[in-house]
Amino acid sequence: EPEVTQTPSHQVTQMGQEVILRCVPISNHLYFYWYRQILGQKVEFLVSFYNNEISEKSEIFDDQFSVERPDGSNFTLKIRSTKLEDSAMYFCASRLDSPSSTDTQYFGPGTRLTVL
Amino acid sequence: DAKTTQPPSMDCAEGRAANLPCNHSTISGNEYVYWYRQIHSQGPQYIIHGLKNNETNEMASLIITEDRKSSTLILPHATLRDTAVYYCIDLTNFGNEKLTFGTGTRLTIIP
């Protein structure tokens, strides 16, 4: 069964450094998302992406964040200058966009980002 | 904020049916009831969804009341691997609509 993959599984970085989290969505999916979950808290929406542009972003997704689909398979989240409070699990998700009633968002396993 | 309300935690004996309730007091006519679960910090996993009819798949059954103000997710024979946080979410699933997660119900399956 196709699945969303994410790399790395765990990223440790120093405060102020740039990080890029990578996702490979399911191959024929058209909508892409990033969510994050701070330890012990709710899963929070960050950004959605469709047709090579951001569709919606949350208040969390400030100028330090950016997303890109550099080729036909990868979807990346970049944090330019990491802060301690960026430490969280980051989940990528993708969705097909079809009239089928089974269409839904499928999540990857997540990348645990630790900012020291 | 999430529009649904769920009990914070529940226990269920292994092998028994787990019945997880959800209130959807503000659900609109074009919103589906979706259920996801998250097993110990893994990515959320889709379980089932429905509009107004009861639904069943290989993972679970979904019962939606006639007024659609509440639903129940049923795991018919719970196993230890079903221990997770379960989320119900109201969603039109049109376009790029995001998922808004609440705090969910932490279901613990007891051996």
Tab-separated table of C-alpha atoms in Angstrom, chain A residues 31 33 35 37 42-43 45 48 50 55-56 89 91 95 97 101-110 112, chain B residues 1-2 32 34 36 38 41-46 49 87 91 93-103:
chain	number	residue	atom	x	y	z
A	31	TYR	CA	-2.662	18.286	-1.891
A	33	TYR	CA	0.256	19.494	4.200
A	35	TYR	CA	1.403	19.678	10.725
A	37	GLN	CA	2.890	18.394	17.425
A	42	LYS	CA	-2.393	18.747	20.004
A	43	VAL	CA	-1.534	18.181	16.373
A	45	PHE	CA	-1.900	22.610	11.132
A	48	SER	CA	-1.290	23.369	2.880
A	50	TYR	CA	-1.613	22.810	-3.972
A	55	SER	CA	-3.203	27.359	-0.204
A	56	GLU	CA	-3.488	28.181	3.471
A	89	MET	CA	7.186	16.268	15.754
A	91	PHE	CA	4.088	15.450	10.134
A	95	ARG	CA	-4.401	13.829	-0.272
A	97	ASP	CA	-8.448	15.072	-4.348
A	101	SER	CA	-15.647	9.009	-0.689
A	102	THR	CA	-12.451	7.286	0.440
A	103	ASP	CA	-10.328	10.343	-0.330
A	104	THR	CA	-8.653	11.511	2.848
A	105	GLN	CA	-5.357	12.818	4.182
A	106	TYR	CA	-2.620	10.260	4.733
A	107	PHE	CA	0.126	11.078	7.190
A	108	GLY	CA	3.790	10.204	7.271
A	109	PRO	CA	5.550	8.834	10.358
A	110	GLY	CA	6.920	12.235	11.310
A	112	ARG	CA	11.217	14.630	15.488
B	1	ASP	CA	-10.258	25.207	17.702
B	2	ALA	CA	-11.787	21.786	17.310
B	32	TYR	CA	-18.561	14.521	7.181
B	34	TYR	CA	-14.056	11.670	10.271
B	36	TYR	CA	-8.432	9.335	13.055
B	38	GLN	CA	-2.601	8.421	16.758
B	41	SER	CA	3.440	9.930	18.540
B	42	GLN	CA	3.177	8.202	15.190
B	43	GLY	CA	1.462	10.028	12.356
B	44	PRO	CA	-2.329	10.224	12.629
B	45	GLN	CA	-4.034	7.317	10.910
B	46	TYR	CA	-7.362	7.523	9.123
B	49	HIS	CA	-15.736	8.529	7.960
B	87	TYR	CA	-9.923	11.983	17.246
B	91	LEU	CA	-14.737	18.031	7.713
B	93	ASN	CA	-13.052	17.479	2.709
B	94	PHE	CA	-13.407	19.943	-0.139
B	95	GLY	CA	-10.219	21.248	-1.647
B	96	ASN	CA	-7.360	21.839	0.721
B	97	GLU	CA	-9.360	21.834	3.930
B	98	LYS	CA	-7.106	21.268	6.891
B	99	LEU	CA	-7.695	18.876	9.753
B	100	THR	CA	-8.306	20.558	13.098
B	101	PHE	CA	-7.399	18.158	15.866
B	102	GLY	CA	-8.772	18.437	19.363
B	103	THR	CA	-7.399	16.631	22.380
